[in-house]
mmCIF file with all atom_site columns, C-alpha atoms in Angstrom:
data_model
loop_
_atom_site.group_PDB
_atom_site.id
_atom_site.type_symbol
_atom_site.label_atom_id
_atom_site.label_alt_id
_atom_site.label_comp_id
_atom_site.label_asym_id
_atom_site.label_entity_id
_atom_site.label_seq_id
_atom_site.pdbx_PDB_ins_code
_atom_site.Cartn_x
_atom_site.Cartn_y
_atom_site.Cartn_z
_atom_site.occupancy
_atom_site.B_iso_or_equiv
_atom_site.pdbx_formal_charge
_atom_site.auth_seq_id
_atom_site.auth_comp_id
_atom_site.auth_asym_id
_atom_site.auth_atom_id
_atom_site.pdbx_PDB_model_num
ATOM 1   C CA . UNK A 1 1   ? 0.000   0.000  0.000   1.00 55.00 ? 1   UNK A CA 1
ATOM 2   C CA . UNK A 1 2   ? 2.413   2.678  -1.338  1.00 65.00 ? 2   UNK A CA 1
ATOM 3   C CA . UNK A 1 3   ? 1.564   6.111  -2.265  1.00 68.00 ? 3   UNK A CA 1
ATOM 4   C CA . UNK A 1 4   ? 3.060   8.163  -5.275  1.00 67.00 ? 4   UNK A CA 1
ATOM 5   C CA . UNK A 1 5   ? 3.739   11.204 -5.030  1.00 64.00 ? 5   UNK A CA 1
ATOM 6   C CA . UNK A 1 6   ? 2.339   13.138 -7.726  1.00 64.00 ? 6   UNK A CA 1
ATOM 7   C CA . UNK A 1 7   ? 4.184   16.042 -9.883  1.00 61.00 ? 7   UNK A CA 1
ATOM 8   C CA . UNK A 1 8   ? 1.653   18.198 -11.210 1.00 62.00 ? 8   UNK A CA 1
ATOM 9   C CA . UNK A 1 9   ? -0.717  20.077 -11.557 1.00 62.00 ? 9   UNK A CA 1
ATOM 10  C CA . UNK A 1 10  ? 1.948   22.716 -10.348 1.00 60.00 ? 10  UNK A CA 1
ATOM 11  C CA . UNK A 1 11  ? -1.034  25.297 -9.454  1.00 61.00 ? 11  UNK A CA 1
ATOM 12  C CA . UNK A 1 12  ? -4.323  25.494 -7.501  1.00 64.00 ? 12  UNK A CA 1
ATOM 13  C CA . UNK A 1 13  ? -7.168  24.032 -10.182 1.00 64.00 ? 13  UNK A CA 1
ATOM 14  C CA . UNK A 1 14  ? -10.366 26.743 -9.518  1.00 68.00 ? 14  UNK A CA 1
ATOM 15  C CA . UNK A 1 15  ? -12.949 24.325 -9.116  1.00 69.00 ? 15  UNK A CA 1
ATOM 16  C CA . UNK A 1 16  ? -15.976 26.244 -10.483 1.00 73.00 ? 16  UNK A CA 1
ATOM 17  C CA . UNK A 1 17  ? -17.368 23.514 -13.203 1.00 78.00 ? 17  UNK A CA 1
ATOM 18  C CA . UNK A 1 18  ? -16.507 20.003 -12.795 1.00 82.00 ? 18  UNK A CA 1
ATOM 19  C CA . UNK A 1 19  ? -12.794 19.088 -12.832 1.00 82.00 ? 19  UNK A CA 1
ATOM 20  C CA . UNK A 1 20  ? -11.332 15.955 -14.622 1.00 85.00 ? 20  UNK A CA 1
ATOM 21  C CA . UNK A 1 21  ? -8.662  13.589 -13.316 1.00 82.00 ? 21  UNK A CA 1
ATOM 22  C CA . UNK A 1 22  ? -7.280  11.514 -15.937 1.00 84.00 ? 22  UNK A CA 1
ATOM 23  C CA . UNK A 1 23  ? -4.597  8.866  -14.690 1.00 82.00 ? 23  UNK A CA 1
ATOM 24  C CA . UNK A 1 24  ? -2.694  6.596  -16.904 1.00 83.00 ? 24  UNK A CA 1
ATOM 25  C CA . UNK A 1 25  ? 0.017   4.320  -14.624 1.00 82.00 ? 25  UNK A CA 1
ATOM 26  C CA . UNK A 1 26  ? 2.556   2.099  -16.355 1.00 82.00 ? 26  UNK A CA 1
ATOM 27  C CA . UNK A 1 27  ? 5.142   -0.219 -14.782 1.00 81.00 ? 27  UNK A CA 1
ATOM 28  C CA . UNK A 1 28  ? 7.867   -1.635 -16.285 1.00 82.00 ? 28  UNK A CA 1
ATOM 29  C CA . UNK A 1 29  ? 8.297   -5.251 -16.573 1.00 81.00 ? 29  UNK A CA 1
ATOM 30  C CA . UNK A 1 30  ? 11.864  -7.115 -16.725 1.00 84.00 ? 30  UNK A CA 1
ATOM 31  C CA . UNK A 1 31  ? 11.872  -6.224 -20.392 1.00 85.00 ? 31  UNK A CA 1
ATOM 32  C CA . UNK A 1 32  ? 11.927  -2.550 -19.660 1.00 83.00 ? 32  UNK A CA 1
ATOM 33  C CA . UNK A 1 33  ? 8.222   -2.522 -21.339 1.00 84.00 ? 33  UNK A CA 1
ATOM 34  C CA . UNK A 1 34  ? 5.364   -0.416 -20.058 1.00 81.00 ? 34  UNK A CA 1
ATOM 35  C CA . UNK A 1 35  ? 2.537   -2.388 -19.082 1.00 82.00 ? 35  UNK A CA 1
ATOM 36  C CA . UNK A 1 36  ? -0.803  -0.770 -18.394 1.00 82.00 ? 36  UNK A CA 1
ATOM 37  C CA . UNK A 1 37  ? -1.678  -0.642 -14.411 1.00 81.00 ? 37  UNK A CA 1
ATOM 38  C CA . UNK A 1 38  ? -4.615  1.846  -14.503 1.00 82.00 ? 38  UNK A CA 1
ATOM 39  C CA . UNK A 1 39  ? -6.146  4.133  -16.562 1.00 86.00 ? 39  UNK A CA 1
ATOM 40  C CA . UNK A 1 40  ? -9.120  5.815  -16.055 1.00 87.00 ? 40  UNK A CA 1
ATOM 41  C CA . UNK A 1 41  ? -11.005 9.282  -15.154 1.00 89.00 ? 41  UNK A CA 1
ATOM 42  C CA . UNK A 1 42  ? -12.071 10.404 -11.959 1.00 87.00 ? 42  UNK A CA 1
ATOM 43  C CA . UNK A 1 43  ? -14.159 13.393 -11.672 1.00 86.00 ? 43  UNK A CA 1
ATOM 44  C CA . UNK A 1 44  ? -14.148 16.256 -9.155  1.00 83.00 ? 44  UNK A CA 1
ATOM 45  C CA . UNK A 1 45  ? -17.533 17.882 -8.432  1.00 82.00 ? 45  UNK A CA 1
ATOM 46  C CA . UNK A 1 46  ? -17.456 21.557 -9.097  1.00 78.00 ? 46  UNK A CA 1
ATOM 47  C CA . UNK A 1 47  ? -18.894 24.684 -6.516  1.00 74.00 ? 47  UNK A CA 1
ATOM 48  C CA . UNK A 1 48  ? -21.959 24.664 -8.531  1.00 72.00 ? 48  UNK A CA 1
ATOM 49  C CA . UNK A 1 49  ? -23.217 20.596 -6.907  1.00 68.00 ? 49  UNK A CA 1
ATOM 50  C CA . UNK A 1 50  ? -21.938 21.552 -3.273  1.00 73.00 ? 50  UNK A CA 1
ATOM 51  C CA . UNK A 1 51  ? -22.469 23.508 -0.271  1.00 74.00 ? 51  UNK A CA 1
ATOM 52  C CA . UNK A 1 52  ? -19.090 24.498 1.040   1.00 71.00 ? 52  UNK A CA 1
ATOM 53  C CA . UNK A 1 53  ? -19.039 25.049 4.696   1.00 75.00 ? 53  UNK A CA 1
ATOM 54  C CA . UNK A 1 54  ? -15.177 24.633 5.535   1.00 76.00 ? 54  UNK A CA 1
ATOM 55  C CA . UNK A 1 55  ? -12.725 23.080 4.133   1.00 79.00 ? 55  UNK A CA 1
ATOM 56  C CA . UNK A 1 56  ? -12.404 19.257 3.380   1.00 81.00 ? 56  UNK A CA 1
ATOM 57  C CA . UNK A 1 57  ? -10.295 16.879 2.266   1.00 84.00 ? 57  UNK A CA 1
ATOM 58  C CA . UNK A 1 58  ? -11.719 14.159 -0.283  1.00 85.00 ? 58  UNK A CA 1
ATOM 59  C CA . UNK A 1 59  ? -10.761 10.741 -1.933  1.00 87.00 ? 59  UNK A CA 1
ATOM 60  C CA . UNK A 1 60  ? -12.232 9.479  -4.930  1.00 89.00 ? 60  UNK A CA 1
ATOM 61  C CA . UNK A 1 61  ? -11.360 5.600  -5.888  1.00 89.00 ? 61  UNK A CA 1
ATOM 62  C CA . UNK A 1 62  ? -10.483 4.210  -9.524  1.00 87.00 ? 62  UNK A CA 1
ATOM 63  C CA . UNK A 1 63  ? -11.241 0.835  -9.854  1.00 88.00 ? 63  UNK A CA 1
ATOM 64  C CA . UNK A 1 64  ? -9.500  -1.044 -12.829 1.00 84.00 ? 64  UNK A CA 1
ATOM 65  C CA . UNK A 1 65  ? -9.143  -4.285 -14.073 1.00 80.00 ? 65  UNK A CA 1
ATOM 66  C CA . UNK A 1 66  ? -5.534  -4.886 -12.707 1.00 80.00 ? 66  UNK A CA 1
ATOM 67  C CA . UNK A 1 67  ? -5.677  -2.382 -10.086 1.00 83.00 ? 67  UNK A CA 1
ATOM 68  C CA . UNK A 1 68  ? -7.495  0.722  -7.655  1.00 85.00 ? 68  UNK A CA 1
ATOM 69  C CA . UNK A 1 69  ? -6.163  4.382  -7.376  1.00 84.00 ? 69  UNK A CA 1
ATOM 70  C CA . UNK A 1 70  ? -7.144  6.645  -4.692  1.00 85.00 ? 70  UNK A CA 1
ATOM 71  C CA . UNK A 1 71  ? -6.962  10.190 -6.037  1.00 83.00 ? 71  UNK A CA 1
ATOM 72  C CA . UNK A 1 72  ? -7.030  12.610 -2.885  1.00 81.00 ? 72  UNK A CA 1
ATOM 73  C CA . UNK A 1 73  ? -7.520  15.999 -2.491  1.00 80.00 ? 73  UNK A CA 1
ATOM 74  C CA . UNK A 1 74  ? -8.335  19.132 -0.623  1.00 81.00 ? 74  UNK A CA 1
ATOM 75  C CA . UNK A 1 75  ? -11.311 21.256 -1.883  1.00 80.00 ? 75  UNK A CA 1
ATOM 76  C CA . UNK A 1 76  ? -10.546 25.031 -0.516  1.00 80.00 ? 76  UNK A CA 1
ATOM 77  C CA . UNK A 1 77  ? -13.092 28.025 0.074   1.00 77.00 ? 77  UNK A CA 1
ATOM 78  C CA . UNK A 1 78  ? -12.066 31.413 -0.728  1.00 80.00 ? 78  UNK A CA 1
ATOM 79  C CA . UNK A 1 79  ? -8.525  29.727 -2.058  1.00 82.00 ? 79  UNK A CA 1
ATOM 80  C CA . UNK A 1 80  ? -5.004  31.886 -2.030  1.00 88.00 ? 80  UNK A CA 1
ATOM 81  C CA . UNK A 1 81  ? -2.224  30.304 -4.099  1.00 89.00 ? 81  UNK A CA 1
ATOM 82  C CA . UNK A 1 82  ? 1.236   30.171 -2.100  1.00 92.00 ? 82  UNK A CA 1
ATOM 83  C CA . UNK A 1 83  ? 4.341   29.919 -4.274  1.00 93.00 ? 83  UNK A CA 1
ATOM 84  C CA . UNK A 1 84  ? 7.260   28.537 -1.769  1.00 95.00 ? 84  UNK A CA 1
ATOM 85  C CA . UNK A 1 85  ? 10.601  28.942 -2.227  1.00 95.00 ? 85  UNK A CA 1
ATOM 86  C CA . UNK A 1 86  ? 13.569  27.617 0.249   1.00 95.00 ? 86  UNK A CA 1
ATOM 87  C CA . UNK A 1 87  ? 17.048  28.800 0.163   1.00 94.00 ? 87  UNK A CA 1
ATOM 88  C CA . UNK A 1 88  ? 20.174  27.009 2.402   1.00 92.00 ? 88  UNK A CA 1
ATOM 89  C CA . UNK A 1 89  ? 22.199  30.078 4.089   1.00 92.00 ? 89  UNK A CA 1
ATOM 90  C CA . UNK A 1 90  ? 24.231  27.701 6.611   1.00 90.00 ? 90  UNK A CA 1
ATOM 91  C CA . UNK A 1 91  ? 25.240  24.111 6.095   1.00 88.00 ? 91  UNK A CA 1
ATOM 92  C CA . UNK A 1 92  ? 23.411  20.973 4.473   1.00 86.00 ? 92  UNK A CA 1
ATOM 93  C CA . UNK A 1 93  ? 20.464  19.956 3.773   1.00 88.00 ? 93  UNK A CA 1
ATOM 94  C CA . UNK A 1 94  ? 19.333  16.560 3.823   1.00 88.00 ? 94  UNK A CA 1
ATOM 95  C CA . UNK A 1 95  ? 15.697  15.803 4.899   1.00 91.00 ? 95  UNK A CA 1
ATOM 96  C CA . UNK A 1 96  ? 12.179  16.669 3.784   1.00 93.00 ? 96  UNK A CA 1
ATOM 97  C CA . UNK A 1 97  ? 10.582  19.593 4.322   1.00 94.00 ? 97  UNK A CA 1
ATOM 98  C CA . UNK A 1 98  ? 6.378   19.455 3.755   1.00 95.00 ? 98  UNK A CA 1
ATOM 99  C CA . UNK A 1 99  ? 3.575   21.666 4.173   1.00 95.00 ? 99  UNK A CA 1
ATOM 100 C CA . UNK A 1 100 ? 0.294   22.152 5.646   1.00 94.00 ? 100 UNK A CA 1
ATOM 101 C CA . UNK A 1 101 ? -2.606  24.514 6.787   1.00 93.00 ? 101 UNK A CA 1
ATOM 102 C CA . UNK A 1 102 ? -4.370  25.084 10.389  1.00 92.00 ? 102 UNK A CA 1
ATOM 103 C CA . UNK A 1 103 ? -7.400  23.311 9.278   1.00 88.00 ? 103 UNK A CA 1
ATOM 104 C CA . UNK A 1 104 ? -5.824  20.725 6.207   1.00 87.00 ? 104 UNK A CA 1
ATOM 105 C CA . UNK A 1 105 ? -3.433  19.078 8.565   1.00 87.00 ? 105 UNK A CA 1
ATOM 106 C CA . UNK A 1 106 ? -2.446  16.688 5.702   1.00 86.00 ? 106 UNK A CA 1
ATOM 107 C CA . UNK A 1 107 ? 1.040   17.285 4.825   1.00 89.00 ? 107 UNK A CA 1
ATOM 108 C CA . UNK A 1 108 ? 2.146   18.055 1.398   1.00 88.00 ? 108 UNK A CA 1
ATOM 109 C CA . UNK A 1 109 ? 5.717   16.767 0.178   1.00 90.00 ? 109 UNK A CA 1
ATOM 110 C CA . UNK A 1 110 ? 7.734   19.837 -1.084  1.00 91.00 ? 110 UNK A CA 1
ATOM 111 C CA . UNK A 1 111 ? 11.364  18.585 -1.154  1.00 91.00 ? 111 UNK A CA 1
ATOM 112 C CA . UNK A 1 112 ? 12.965  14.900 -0.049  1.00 90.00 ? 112 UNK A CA 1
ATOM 113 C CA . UNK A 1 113 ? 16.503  14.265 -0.222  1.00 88.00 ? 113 UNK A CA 1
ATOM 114 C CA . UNK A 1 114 ? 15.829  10.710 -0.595  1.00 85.00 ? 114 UNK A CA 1
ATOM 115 C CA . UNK A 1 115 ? 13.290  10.651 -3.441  1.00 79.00 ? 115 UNK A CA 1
ATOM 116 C CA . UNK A 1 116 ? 15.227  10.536 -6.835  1.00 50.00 ? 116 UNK A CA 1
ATOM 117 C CA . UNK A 1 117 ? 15.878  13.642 -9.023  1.00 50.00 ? 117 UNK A CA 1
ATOM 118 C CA . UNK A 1 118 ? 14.836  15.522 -5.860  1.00 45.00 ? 118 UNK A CA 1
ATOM 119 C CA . UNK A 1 119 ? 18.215  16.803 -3.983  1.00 44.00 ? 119 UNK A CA 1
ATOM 120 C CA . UNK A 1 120 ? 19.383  18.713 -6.938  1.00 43.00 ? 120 UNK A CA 1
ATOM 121 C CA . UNK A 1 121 ? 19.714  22.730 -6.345  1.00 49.00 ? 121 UNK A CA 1
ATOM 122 C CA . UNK A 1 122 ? 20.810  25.704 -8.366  1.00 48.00 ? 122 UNK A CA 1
ATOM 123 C CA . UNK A 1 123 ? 22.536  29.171 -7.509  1.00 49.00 ? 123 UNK A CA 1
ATOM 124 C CA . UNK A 1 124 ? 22.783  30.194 -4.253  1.00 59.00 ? 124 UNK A CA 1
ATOM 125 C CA . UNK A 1 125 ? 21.656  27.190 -2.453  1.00 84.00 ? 125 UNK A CA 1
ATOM 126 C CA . UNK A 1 126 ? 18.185  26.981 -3.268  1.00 88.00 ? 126 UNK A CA 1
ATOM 127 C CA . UNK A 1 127 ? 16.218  23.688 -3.446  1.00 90.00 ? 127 UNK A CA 1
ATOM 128 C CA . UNK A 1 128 ? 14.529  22.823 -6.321  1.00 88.00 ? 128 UNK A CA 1
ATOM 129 C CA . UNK A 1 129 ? 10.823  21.702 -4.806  1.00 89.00 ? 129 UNK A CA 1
ATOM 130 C CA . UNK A 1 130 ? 8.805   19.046 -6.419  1.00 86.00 ? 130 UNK A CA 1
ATOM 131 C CA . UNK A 1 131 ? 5.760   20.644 -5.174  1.00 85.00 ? 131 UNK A CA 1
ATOM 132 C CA . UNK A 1 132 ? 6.688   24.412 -4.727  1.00 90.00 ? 132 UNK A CA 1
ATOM 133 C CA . UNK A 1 133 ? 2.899   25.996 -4.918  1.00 89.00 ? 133 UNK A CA 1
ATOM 134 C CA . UNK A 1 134 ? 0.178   25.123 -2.244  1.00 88.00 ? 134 UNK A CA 1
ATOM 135 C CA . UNK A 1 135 ? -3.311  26.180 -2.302  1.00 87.00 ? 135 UNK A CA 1
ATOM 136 C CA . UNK A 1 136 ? -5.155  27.074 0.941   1.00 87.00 ? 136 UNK A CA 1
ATOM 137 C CA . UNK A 1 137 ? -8.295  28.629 2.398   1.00 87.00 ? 137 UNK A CA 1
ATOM 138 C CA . UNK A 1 138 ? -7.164  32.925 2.980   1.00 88.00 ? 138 UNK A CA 1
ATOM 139 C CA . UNK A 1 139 ? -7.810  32.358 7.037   1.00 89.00 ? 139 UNK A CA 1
ATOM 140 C CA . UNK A 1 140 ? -6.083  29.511 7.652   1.00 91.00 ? 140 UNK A CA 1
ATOM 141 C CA . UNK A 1 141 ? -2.339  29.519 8.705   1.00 95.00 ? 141 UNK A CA 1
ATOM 142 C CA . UNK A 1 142 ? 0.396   28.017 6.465   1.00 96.00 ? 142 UNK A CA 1
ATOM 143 C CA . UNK A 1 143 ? 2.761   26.004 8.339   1.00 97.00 ? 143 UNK A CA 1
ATOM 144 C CA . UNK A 1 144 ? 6.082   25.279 6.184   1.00 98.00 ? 144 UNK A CA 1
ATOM 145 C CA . UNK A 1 145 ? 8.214   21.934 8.111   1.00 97.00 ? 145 UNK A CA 1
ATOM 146 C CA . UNK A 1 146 ? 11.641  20.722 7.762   1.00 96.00 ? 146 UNK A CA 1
ATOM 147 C CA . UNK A 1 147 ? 13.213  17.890 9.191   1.00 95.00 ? 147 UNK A CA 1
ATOM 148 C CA . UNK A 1 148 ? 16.717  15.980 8.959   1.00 90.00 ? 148 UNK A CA 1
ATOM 149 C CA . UNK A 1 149 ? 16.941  13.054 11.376  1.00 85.00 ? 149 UNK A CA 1
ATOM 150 C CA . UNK A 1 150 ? 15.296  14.009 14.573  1.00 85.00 ? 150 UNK A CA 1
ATOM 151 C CA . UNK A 1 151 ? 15.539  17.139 14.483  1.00 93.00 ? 151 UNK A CA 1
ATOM 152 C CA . UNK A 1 152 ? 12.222  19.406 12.668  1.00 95.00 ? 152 UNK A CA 1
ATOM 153 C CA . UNK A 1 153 ? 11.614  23.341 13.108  1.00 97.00 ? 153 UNK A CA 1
ATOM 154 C CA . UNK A 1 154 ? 8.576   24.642 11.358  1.00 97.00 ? 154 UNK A CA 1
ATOM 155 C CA . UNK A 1 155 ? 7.955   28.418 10.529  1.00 98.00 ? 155 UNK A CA 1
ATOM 156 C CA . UNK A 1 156 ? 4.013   29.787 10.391  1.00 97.00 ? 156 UNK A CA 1
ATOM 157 C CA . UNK A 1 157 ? 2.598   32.586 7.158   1.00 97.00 ? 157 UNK A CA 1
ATOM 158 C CA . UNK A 1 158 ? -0.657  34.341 7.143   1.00 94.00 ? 158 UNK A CA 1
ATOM 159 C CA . UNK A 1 159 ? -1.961  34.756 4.134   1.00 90.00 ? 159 UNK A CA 1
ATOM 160 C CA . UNK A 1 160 ? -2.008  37.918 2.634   1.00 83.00 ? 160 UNK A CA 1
ATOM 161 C CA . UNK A 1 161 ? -3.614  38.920 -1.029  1.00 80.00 ? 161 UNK A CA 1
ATOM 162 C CA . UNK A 1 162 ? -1.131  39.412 -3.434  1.00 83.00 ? 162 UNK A CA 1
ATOM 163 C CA . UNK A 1 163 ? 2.479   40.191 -1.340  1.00 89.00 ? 163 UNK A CA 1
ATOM 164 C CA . UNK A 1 164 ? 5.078   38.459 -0.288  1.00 94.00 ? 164 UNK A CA 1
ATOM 165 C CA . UNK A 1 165 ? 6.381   37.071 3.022   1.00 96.00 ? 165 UNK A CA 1
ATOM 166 C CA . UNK A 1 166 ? 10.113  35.453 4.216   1.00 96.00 ? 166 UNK A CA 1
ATOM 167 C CA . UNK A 1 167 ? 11.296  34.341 7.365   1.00 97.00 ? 167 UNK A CA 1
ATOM 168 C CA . UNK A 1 168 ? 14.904  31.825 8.768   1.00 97.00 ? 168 UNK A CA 1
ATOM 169 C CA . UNK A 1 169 ? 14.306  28.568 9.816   1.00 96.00 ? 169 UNK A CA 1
ATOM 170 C CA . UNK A 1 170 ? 16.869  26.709 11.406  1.00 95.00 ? 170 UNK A CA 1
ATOM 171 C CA . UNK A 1 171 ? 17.342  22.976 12.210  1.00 94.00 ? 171 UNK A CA 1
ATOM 172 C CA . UNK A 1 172 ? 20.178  21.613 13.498  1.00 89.00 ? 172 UNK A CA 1
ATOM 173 C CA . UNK A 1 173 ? 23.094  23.438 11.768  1.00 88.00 ? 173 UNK A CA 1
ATOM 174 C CA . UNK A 1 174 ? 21.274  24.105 8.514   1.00 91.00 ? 174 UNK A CA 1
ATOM 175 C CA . UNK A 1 175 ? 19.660  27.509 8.091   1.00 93.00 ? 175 UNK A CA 1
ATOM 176 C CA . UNK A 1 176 ? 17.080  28.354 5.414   1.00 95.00 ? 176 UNK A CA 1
ATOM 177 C CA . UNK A 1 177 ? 15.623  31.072 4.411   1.00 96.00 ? 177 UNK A CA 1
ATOM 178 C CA . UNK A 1 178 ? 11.776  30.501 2.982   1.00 97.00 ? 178 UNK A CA 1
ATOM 179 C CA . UNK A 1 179 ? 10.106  32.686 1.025   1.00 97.00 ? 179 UNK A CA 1
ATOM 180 C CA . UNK A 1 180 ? 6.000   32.791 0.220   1.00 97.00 ? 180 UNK A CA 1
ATOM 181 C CA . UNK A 1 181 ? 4.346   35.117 -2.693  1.00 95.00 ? 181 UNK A CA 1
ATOM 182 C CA . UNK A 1 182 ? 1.081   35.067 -2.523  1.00 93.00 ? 182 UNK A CA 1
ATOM 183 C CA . UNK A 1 183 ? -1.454  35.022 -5.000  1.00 88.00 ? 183 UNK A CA 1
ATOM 184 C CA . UNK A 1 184 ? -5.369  34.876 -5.264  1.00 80.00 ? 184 UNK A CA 1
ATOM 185 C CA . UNK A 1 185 ? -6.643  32.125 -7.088  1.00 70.00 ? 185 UNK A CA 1
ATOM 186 C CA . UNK A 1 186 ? -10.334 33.920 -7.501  1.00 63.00 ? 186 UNK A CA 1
ATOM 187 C CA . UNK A 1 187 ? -10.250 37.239 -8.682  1.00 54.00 ? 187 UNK A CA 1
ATOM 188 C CA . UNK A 1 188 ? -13.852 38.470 -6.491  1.00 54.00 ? 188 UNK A CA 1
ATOM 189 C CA . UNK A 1 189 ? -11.842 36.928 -3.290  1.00 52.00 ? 189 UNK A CA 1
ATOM 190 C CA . UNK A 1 190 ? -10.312 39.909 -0.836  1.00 50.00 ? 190 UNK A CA 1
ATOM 191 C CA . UNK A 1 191 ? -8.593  39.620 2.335   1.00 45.00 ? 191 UNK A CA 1
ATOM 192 C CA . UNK A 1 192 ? -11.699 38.361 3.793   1.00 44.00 ? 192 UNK A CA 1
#
């Protein structure tokens, strides 16, 4: 029971008509051959079929011949986009470092050393993040965690329509500096 961790969409999806998943898994046999594990659509009901009270977190199941994908997901009221970036000022840094929001406490994977194609960076020490843009609801608090080992620090954002925001985090001997622009998602949304 293993999850992948998926790549894309890299922004917020405005969910005001139906949205479509479309998934399309392939393993490779011993050949080195793609052989078909699932395929199939699942479908996200738009704002016009629901009453949105708060904000929830839902799973919708695939069932194929050979296998079933769970396809979860966070429907957000009055969304803000936040684009994350994380800089090394001091030392290494070899962990994960995920994110959530005060009421989605589901963490989202935004760098891993381990995973492959994952630990490679660019001028300046920054991190290339797999996931470097999370969606969440403009009163909630976004909570950005890094860990290496035993050691984790986290560092807490308000949202804010349309700025930007930075602050150090520090754990063990590797300091980072990360950085949040923030962006609305639906243009009739204000600071609420």
């Amino acid at each position: 029971d293993e999850s992948l961790i998926l790549i894309g969409p890299k922004r917020g999806l405005a969910l005001l008509d139906d949205n479509y998943v479309e998934t399309d898994l392939k393993i490779k046999d011993h050949l080195g051959q793609g052989r078909e594990l699932s395929k199939g659509v699942v479908t996200i009901r738009g704002i016009a079929g629901r009453s949105l009270e708060e904000c929830v977190v839902e799973t919708k199941s695939l069932a194929t011949r050979l296998s079933t994908v769970d396809v979860m997901y966070a429907v957000v009221k009055h969304a803000v986009e936040a684009t994350i970036a994380v800089e090394v000022l001091q030392g290494d840094f070899y962990g994960k470092t995920t994110a959530y929001t005060s009421s989605i406490k589901d963490r989202l994977v935004l760098y891993d050393s381990e995973v492959a194609d994952a630990m490679t960076g660019y001028d300046c020490g920054v991190i290339q993040l797999m996931r470097p843009i999370i969606s969440g609801y403009v009163k909630d608090m976004l909570i950005i965690a890094a860990q290496t080992g035993d050691r984790k620090s986290e560092v807490v954002f308000t949202p804010r329509v349309n700025t930007r925001d930075e602050d150090k985090i520090t754990v063990g001997a590797t300091r980072m500096r990360v950085k949040v622009v923030w962006s609305v998602m639906n243009p009739w949304i204000s600071a609420c």
